[in-house]
XYZ file of C-alpha atoms in Angstrom:
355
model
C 0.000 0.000 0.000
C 1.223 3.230 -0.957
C 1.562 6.506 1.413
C -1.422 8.163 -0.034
C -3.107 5.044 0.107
C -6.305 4.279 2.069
C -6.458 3.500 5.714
C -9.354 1.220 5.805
C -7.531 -1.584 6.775
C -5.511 0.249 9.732
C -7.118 -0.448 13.314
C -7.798 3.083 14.748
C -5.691 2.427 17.562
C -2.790 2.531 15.115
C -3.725 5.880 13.790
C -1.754 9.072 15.309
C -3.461 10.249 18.333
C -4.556 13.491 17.063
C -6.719 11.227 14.525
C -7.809 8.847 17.143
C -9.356 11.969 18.866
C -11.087 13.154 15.821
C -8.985 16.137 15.770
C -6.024 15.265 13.626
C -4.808 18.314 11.538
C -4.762 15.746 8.067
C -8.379 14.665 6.794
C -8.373 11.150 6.348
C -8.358 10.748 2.305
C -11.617 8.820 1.600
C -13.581 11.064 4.640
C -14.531 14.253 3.242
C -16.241 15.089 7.026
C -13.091 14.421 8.766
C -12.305 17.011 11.489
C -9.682 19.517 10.185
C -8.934 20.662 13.560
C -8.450 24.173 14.467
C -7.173 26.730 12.852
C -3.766 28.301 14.465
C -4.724 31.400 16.421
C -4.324 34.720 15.308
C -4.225 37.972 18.215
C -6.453 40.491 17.808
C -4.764 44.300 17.149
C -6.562 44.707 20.875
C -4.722 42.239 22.016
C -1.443 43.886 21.631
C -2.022 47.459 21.616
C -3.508 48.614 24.270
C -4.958 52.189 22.479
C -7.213 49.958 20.006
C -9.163 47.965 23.124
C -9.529 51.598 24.576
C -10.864 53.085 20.826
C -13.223 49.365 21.160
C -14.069 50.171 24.984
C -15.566 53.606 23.832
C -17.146 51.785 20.970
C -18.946 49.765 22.831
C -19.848 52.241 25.675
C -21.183 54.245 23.003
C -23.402 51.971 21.879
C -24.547 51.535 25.629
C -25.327 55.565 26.013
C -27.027 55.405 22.776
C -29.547 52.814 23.758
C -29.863 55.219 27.158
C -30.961 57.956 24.929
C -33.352 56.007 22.726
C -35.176 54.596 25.642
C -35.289 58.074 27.089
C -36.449 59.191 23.741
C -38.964 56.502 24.067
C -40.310 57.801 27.114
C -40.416 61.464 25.727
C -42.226 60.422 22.912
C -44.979 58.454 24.637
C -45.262 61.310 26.525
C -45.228 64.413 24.421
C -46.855 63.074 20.827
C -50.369 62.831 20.652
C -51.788 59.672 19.927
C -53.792 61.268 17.101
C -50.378 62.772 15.338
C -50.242 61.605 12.165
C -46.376 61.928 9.827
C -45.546 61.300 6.211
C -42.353 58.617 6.483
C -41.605 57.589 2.919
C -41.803 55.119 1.611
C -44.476 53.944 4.089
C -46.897 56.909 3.784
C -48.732 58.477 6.431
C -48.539 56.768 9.722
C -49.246 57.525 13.375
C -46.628 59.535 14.863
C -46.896 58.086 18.085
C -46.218 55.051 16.760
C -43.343 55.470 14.654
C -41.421 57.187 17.539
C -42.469 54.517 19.951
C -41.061 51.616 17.541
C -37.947 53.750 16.864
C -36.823 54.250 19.649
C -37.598 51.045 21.321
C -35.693 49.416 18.114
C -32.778 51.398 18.462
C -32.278 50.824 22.573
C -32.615 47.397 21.865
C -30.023 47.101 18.841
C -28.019 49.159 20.705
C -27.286 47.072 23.879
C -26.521 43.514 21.255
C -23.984 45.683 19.353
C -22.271 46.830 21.874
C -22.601 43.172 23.674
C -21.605 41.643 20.189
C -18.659 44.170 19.413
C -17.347 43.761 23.381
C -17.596 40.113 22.846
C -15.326 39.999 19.478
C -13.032 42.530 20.290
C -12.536 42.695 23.751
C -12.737 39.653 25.702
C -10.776 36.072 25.049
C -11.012 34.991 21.784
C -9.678 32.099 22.189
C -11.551 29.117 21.052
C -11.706 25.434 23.323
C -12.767 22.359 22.344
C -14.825 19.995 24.744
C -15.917 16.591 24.282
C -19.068 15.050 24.934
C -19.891 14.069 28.359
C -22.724 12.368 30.311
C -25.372 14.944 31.375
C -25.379 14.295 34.837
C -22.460 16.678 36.089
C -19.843 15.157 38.369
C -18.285 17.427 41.358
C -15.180 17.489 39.426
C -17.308 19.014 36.556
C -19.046 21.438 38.171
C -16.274 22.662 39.805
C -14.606 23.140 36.497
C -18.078 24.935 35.625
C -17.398 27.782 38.282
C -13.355 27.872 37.512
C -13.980 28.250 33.666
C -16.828 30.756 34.554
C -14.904 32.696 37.394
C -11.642 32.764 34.414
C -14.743 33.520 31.612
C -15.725 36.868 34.232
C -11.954 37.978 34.732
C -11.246 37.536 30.655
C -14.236 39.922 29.539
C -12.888 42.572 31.514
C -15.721 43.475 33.206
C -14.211 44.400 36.740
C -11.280 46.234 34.900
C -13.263 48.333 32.204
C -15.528 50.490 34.592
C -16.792 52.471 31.052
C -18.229 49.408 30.011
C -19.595 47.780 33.123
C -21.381 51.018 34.013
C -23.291 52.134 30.881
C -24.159 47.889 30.337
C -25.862 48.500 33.231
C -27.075 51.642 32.678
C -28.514 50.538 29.384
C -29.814 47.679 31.154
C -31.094 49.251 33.706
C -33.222 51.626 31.454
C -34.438 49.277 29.020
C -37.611 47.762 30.845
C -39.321 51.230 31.782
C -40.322 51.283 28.156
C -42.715 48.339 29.222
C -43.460 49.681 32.055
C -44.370 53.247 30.259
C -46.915 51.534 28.091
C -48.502 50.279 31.155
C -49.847 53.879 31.177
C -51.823 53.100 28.100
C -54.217 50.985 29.504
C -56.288 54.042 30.077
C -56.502 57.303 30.853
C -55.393 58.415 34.174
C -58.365 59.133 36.190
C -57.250 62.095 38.126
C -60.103 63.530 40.094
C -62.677 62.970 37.813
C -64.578 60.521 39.536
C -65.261 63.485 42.131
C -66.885 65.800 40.005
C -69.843 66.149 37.657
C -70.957 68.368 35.489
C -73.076 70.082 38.326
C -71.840 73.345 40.340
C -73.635 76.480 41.764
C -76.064 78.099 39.365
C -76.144 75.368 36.894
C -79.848 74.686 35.881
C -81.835 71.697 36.019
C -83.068 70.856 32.409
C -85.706 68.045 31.987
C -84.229 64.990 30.322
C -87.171 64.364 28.004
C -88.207 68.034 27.188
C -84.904 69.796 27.585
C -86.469 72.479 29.225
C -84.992 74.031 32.296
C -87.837 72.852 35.481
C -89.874 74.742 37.288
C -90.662 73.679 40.776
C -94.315 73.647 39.626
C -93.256 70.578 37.169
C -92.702 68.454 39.721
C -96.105 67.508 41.458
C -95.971 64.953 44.688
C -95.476 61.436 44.410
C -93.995 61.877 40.592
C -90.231 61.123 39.275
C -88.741 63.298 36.806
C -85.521 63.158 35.423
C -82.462 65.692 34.686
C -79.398 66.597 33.564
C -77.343 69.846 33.786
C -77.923 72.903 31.476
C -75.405 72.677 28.463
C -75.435 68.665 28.671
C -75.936 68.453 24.648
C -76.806 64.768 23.668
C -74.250 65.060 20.381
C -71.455 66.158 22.373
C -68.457 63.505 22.215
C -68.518 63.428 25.993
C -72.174 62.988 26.536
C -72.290 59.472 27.467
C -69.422 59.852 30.072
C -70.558 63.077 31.347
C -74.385 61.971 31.711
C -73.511 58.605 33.311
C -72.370 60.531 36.308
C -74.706 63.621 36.125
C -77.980 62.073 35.822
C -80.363 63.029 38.330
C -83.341 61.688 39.299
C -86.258 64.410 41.369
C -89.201 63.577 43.365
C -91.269 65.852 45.689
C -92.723 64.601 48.580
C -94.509 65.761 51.755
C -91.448 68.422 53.844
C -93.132 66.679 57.044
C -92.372 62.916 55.078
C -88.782 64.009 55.137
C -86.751 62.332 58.165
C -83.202 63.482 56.989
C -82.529 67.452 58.457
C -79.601 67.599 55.731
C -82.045 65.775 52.672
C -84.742 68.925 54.203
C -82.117 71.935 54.058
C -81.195 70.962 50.636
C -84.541 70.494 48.981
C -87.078 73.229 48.065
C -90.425 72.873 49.099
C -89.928 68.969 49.167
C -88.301 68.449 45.958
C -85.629 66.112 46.273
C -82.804 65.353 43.926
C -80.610 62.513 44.018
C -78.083 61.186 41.526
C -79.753 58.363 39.270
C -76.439 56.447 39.415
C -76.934 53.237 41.578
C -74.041 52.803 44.425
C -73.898 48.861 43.160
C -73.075 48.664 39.894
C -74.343 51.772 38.557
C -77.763 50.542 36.985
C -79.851 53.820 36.802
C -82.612 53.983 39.418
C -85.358 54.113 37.841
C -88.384 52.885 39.877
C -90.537 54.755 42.507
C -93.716 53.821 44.981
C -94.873 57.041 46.139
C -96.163 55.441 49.126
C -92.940 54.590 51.154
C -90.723 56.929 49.221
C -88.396 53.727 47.860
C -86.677 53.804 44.816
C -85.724 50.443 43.336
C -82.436 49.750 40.846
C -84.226 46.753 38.336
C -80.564 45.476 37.945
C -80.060 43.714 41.215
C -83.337 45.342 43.419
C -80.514 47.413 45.878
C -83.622 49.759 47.323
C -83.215 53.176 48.946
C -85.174 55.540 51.034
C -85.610 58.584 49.991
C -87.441 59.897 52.694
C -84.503 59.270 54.371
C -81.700 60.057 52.962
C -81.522 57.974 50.106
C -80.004 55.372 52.446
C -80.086 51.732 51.379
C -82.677 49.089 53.160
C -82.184 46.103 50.822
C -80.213 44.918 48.192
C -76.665 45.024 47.599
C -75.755 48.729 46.966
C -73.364 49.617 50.020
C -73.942 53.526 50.070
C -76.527 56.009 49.541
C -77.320 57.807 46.554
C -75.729 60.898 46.853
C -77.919 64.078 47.118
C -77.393 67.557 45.154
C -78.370 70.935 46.940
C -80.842 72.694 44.651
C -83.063 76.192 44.946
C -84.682 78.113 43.089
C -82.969 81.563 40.639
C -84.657 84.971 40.322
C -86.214 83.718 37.341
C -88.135 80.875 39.124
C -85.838 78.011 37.876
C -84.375 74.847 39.830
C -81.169 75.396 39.997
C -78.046 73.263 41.756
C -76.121 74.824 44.589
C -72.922 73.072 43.518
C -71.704 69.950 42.586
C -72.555 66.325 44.515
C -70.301 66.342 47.978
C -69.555 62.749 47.286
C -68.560 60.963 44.474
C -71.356 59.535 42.275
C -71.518 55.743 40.880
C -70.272 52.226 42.604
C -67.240 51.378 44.760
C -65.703 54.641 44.951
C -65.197 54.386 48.571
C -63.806 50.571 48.515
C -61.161 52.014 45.688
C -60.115 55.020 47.676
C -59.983 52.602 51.104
């Protein structure tokens, strides 16, 4: 057999012992997927000069502020750009401006902190490459002991303690990264300020009837009936309406002044007119049925019943509050008008939120 000849009929024990460990640096003729080994290995220009890993430290710590920025940026722009901004961006066309900012941003913080990972990794820290063989999964003590060595030799190689530049905008960058989920967590609505105190009531605001939209008279409201209002200006094609009315709605009913056990409910009616918000305390169901003869009002939803003789407070049902009562009198011009807005907040579970 020649020397270029095959070595099918050598026993692999005979072979050189690079070969017997599948890393000989000579492919094996006839065994085109025979390991080739690895290549010699060639130093960086970091490695030996000392001015090139700074120019890559400021590289990468670069990258690191600039992902900062962008999720800053990100925040601004959530912020500051209205959501109905619209922007021509060729060669998409016109798109939300919101939008485009948010994914911009967000795109570049994130591509940002893998460059700068990526560009530490190949320039800065061991490039050296090691070969290990298969072993059984189960890890022996000897194993993972070599785990924590290699990883305690993997943490001094990258640098990390040494370059402060780097280690503080990674985290930095890191650091800054996740309030861009936890900004769109504002987007799940609007914040509610103190809107769920108020209504569209206050002092000198009239009382218009729902059905006629005609400001009432005290003379409109005979004893024993229910009539219901809203506040003067309360337009049924404004944009607000629905919102605005599902907390203003108000329901009147004049009884007896002696039938009134309440002092408060008697200072702030006028001549036994009543008005309470319509706005059940449960789940806010309007109220919507009366019985003249004990004065109870009844929410159809879930039958939460309240006296209004007395207060409006609740004798059955679930509701756990009374409907709140607005202060009304009567203008120069012998029109029902409100005194101000309700003292409590209108609607269900106000009080359990604010507890």
């Amino acid at each position: 057999m020649s020397e270029t000849g095959s070595h099918e009929n050598v026993s692999e024990k005979n072979l050189p012992t690079e070969q017997q460990n599948g890393h000989g640096a000579v492919a094996v003729a006839d065994d085109p997927f025979a390991d080739p080994g690895l290549p010699p290995h060639e130093p960086r220009i970091q490695d030996m000069d000392e001015r090139a890993a700074k120019r890559s430290e400021r590289v990468v710590a670069m990258l690191f502020t600039a992902s900062m920025l962008a999720t800053l940026g990100f925040i601004a722009s959530f912020v500051l750009i209205p959501v109905d901004k619209f922007i021509y961006v060729w060669p998409a066309g016109r798109i939300g401006a919101l939008n485009f900012a948010l994914g911009m941003t967000l795109g570049v913080a994130l591509f940002c902190i893998g460059a700068g990972a990526v560009h530490w990794a190949r320039t800065l820290m061991s490039d050296h490459e090691l070969v290990d063989e298969r072993h059984a999964v189960s890890a022996e003590p000897e194993t993972r002991a070599k785990v924590m060595e290699d990883f305690a030799q993997g943490a001094k190689e990258s640098g990390l303690g040494r370059r402060s530049l780097i280690r503080k905008t990674m985290f930095g960058a890191l650091t800054l990264v996740p309030l861009s989920g936890v900004v769109l967590l504002r987007d799940l609505g609007p914040l509610p300020e103190d809107k769920l105190e108020h209504t569209l009531w206050s002092k000198g605001k009239l009382l218009v009837n729902e059905n006629t939209q005609e400001p009432l008279r005290p003379e409109d409201i005979t004893v024993g009936s229910l009539t219901f209002a809203m506040p003067e200006g309360l337009e049924e094609e404004d944009e607000d309406f629905q919102q605005q009315i599902a907390k203003a709605a108000l329901m009147l009913v004049r009884l007896e002044p002696d039938d009134i056990k309440d002092k408060r409910e008697l200072d702030w009616s006028h001549e036994g007119i009543v008005a309470y918000s319509k706005i059940c305390t449960h789940v806010g169901c309007p109220v919507s049925l009366y019985e003249q003869q004990t004065h109870h009002v009844l929410c159809p939803c879930h039958q939460s019943t309240f006296d209004l003789s007395d207060g409006a407070r609740v004798i059955f049902g679930p509701a756990g509050h009374a409907l709140p009562q607005l202060k009304i009198s009567v203008n120069n011009d012998g029109f029902l008008e409100a005194q101000g807005d309700f003292e409590e907040p209108v609607g269900p579970a106000y009080w359990e939120r604010r507890a």
